[in-house]
PDB file of N, CA and C in Angstrom:
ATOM      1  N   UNK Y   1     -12.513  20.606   8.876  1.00 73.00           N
ATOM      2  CA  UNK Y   1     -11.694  19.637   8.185  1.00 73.00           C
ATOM      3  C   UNK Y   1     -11.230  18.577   9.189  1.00 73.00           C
ATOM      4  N   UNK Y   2     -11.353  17.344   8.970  1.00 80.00           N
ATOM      5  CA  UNK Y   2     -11.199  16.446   9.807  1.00 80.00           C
ATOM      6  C   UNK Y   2      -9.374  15.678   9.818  1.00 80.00           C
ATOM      7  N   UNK Y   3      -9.061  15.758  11.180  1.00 83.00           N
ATOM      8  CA  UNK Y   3      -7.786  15.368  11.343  1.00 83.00           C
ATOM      9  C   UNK Y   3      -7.179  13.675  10.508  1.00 83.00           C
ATOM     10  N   UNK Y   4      -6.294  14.143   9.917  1.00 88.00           N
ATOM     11  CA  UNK Y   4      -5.543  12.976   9.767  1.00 88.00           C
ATOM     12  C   UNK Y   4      -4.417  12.929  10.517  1.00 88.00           C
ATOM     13  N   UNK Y   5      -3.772  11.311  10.235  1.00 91.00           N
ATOM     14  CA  UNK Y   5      -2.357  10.572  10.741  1.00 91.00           C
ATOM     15  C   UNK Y   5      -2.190  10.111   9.273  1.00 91.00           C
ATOM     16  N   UNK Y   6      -0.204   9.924   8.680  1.00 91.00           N
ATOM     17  CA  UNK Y   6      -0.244   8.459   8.448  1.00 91.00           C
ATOM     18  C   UNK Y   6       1.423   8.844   8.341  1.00 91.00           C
ATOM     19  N   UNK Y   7       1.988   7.253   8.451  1.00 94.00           N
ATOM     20  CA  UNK Y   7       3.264   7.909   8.426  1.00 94.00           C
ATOM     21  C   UNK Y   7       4.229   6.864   8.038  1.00 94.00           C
ATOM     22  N   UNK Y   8       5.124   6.902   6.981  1.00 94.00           N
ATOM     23  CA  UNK Y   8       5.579   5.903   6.683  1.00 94.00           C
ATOM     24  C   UNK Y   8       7.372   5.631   7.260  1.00 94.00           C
ATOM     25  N   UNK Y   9       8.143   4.326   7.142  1.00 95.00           N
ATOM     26  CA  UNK Y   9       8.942   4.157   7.821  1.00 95.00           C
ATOM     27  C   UNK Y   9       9.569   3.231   6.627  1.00 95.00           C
ATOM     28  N   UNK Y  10      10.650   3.570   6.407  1.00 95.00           N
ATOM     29  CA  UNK Y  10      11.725   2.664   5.465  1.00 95.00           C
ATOM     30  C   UNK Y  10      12.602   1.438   6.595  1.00 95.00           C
ATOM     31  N   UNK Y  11      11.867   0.539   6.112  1.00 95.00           N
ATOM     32  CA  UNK Y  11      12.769  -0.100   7.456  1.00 95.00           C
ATOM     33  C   UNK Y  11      13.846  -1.157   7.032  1.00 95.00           C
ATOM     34  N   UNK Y  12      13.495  -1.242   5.427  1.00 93.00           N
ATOM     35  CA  UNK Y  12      14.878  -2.027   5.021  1.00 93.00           C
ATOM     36  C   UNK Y  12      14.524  -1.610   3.190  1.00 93.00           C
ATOM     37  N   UNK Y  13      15.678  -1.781   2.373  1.00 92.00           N
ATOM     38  CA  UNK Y  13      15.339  -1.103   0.878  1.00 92.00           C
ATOM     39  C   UNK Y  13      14.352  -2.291   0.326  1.00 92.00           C
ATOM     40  N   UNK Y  14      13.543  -1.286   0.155  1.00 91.00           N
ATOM     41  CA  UNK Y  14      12.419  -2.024  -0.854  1.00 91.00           C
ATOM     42  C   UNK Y  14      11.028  -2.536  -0.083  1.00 91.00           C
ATOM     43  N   UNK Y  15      11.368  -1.773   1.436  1.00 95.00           N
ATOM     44  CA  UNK Y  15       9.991  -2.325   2.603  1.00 95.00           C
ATOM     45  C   UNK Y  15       9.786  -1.263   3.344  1.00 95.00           C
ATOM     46  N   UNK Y  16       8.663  -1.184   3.350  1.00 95.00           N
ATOM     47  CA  UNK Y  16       7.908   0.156   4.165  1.00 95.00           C
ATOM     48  C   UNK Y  16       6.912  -0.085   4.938  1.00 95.00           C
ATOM     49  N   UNK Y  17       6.687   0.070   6.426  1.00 96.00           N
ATOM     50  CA  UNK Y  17       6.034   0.114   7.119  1.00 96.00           C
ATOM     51  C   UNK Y  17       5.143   1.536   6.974  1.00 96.00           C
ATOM     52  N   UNK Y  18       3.958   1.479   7.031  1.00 95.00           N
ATOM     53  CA  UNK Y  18       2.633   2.677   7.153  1.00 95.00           C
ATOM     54  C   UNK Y  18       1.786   2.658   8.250  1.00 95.00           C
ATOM     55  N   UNK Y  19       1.776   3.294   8.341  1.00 95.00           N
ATOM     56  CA  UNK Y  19       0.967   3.765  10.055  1.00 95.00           C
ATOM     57  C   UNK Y  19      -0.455   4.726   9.398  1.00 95.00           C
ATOM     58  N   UNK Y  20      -1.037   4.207   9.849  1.00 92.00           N
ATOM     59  CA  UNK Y  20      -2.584   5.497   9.918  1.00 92.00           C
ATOM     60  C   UNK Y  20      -2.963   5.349  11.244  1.00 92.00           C
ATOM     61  N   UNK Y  21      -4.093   6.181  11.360  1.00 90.00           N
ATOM     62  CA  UNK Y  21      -5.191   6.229  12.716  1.00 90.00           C
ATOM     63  C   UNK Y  21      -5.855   4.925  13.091  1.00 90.00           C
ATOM     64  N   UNK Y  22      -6.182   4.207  11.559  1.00 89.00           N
ATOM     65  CA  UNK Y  22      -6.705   2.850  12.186  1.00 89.00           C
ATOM     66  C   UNK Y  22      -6.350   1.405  11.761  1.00 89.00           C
ATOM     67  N   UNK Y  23      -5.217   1.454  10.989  1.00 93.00           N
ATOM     68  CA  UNK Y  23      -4.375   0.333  10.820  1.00 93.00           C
ATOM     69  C   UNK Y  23      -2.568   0.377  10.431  1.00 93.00           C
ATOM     70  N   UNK Y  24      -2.015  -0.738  10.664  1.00 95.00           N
ATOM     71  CA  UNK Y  24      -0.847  -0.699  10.329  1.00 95.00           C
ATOM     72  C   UNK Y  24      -0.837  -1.522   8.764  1.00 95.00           C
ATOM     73  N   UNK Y  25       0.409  -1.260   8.212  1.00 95.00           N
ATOM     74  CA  UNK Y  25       0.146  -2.160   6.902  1.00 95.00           C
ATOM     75  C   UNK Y  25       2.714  -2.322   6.515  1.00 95.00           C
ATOM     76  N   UNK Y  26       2.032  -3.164   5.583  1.00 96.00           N
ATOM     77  CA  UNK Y  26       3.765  -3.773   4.770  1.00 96.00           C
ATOM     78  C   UNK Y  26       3.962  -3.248   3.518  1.00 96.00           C
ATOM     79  N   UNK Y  27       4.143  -2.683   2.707  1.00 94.00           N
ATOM     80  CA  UNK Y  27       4.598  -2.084   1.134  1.00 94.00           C
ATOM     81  C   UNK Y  27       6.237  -2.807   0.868  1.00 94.00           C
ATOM     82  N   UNK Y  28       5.936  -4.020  -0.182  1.00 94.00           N
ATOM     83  CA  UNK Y  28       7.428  -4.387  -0.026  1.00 94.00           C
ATOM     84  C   UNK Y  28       7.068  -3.792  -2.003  1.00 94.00           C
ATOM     85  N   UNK Y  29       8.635  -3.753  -2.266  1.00 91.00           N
ATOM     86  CA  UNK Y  29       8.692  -3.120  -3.631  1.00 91.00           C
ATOM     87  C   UNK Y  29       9.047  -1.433  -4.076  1.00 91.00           C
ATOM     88  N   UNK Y  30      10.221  -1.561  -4.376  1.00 79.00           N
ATOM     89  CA  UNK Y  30      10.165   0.148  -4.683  1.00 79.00           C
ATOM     90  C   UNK Y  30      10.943  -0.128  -6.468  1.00 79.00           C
ATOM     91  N   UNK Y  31      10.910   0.978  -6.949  1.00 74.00           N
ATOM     92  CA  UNK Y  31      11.349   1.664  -8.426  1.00 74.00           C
ATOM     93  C   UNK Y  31      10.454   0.814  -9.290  1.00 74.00           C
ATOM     94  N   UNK Y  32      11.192  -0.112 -10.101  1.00 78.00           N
ATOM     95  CA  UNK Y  32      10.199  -0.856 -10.906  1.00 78.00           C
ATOM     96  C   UNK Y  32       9.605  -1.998 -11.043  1.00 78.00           C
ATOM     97  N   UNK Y  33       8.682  -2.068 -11.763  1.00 82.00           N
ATOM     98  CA  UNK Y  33       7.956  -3.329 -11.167  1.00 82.00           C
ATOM     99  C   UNK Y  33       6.984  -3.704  -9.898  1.00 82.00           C
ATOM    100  N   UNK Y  34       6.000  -4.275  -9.720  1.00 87.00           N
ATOM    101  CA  UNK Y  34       4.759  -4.302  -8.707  1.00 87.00           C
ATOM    102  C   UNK Y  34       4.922  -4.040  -7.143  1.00 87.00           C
ATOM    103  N   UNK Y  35       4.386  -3.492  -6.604  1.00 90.00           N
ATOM    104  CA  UNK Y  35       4.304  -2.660  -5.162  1.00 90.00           C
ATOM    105  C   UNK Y  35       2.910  -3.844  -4.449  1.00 90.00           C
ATOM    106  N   UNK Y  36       3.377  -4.263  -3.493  1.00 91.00           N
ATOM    107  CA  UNK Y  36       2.545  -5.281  -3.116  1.00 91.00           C
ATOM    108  C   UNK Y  36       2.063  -4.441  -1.162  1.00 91.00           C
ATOM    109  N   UNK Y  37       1.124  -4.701  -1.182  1.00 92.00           N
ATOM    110  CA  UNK Y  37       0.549  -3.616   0.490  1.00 92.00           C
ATOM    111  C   UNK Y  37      -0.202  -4.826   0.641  1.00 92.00           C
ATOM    112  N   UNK Y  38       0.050  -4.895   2.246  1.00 93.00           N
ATOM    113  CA  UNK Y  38      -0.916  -5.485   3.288  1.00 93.00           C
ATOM    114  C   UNK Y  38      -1.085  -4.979   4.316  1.00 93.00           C
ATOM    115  N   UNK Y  39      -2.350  -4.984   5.060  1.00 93.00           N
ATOM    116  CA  UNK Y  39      -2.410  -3.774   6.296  1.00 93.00           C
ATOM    117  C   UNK Y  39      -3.273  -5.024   6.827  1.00 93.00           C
ATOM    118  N   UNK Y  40      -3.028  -4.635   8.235  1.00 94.00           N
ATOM    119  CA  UNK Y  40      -3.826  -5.245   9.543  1.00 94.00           C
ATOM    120  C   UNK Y  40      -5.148  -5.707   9.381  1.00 94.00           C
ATOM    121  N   UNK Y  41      -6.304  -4.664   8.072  1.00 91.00           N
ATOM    122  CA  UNK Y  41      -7.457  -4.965   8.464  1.00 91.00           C
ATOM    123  C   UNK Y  41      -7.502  -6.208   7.257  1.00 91.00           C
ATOM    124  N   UNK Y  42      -6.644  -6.168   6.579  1.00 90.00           N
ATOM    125  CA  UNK Y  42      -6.713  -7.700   5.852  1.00 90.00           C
ATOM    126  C   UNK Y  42      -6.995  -7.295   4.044  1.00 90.00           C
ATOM    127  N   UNK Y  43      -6.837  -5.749   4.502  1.00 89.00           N
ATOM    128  CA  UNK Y  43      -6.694  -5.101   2.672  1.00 89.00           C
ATOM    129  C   UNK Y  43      -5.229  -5.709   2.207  1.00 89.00           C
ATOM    130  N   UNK Y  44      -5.545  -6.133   1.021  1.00 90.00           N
ATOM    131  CA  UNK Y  44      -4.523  -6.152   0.419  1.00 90.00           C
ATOM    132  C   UNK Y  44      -4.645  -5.709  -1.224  1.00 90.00           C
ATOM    133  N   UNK Y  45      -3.507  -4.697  -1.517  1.00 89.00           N
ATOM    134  CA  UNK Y  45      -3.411  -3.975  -2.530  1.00 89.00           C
ATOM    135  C   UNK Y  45      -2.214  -3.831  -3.622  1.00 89.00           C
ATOM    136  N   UNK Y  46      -2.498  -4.116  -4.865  1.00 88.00           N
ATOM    137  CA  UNK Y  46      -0.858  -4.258  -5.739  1.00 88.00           C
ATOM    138  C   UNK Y  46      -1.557  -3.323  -6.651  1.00 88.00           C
ATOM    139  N   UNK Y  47       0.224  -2.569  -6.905  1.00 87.00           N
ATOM    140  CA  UNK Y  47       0.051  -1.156  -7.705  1.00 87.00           C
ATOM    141  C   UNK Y  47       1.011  -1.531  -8.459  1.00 87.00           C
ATOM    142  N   UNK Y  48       0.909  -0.587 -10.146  1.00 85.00           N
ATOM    143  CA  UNK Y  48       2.356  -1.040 -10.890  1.00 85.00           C
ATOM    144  C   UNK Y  48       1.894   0.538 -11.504  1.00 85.00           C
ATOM    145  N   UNK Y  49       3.593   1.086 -11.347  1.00 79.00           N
ATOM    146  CA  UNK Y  49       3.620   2.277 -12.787  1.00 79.00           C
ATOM    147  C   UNK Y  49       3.683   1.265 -14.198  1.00 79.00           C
ATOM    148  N   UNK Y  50       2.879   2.515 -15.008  1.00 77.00           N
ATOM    149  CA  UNK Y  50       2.623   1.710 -16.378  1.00 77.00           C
ATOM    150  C   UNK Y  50       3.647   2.743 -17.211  1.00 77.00           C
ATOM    151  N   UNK Y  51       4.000   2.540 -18.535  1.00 77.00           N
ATOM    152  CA  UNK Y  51       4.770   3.255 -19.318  1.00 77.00           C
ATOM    153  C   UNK Y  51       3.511   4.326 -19.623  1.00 77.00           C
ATOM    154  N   UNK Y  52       4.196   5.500 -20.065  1.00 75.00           N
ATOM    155  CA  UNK Y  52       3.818   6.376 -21.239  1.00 75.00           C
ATOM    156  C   UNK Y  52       3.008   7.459 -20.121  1.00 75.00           C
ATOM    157  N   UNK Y  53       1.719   7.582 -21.056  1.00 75.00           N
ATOM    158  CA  UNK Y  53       0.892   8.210 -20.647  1.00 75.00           C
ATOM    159  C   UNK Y  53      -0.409   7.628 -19.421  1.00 75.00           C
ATOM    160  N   UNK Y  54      -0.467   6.381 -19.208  1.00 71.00           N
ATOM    161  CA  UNK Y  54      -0.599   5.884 -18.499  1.00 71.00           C
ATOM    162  C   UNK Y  54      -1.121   5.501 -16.983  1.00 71.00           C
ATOM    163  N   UNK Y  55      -0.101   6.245 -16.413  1.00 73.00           N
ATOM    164  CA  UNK Y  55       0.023   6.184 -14.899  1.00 73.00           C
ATOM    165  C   UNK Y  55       0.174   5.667 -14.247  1.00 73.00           C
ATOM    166  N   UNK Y  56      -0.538   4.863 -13.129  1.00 71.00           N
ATOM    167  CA  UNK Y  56      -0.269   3.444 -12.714  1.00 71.00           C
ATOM    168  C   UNK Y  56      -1.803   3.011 -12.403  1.00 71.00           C
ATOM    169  N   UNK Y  57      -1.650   1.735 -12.055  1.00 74.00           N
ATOM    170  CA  UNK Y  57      -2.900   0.951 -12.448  1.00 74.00           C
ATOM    171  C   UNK Y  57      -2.728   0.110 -10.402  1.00 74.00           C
ATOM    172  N   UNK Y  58      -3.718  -0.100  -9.848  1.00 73.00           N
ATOM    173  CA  UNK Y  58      -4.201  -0.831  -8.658  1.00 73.00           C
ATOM    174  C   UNK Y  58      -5.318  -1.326  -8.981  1.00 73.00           C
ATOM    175  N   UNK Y  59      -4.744  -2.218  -7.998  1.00 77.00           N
ATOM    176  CA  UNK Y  59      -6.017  -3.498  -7.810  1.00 77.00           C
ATOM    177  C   UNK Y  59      -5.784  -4.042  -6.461  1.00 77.00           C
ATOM    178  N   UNK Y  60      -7.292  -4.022  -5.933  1.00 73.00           N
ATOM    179  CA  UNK Y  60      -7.465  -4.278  -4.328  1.00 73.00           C
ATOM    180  C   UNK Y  60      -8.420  -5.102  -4.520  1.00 73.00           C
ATOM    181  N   UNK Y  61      -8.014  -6.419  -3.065  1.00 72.00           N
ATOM    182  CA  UNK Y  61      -8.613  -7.568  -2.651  1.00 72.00           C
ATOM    183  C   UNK Y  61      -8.756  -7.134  -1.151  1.00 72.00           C
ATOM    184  N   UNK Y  62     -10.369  -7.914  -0.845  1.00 66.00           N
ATOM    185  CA  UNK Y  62     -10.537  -7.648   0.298  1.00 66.00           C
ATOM    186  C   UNK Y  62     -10.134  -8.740   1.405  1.00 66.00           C
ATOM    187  N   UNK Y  63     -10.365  -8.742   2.444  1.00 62.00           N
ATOM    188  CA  UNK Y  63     -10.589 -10.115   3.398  1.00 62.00           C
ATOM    189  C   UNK Y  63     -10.850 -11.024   2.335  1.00 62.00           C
ATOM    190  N   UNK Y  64     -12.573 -10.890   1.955  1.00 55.00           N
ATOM    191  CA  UNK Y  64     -13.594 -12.157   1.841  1.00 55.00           C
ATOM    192  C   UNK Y  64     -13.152 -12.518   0.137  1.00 55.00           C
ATOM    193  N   UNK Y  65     -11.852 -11.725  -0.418  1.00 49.00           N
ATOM    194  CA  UNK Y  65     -11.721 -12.457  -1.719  1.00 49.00           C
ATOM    195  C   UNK Y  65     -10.693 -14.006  -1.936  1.00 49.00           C
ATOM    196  N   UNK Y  66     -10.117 -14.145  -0.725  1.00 48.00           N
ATOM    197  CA  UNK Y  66      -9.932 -15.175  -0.895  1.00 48.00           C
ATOM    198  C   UNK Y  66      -9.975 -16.629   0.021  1.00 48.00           C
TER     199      UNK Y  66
END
């Protein structure tokens, strides 16, 4: 089984710093409403809980999408 890292850091309400093995990244957004991530390698990712049955829904852009 191959080793992981990742580790997250509250560094002000509603912003989170994430650490892995091969990038750093920003998560601003907590409780409700859209969760916005950017990491070093230029991923960027927005998540939203949906009502009901649902779950939540993401959508990721790479570098070359914009």
């Amino acid at each position: 089984m191959p080793l992981t890292f990742r580790k997250s850091f509250r560094i002000l309400p509603g912003v989170r710093l994430n650490i892995n093995r091969r990038s750093l990244s920003i998560t601003t957004g907590e409780g409700r409403g859209p969760r916005h991530t950017r990491s070093t390698t230029g991923r960027r990712t927005t998540s939203q809980n949906l009502p009901g049955p649902f779950g939540w829904r993401r959508t990721r852009q790479s570098r070359r999408d914009h």
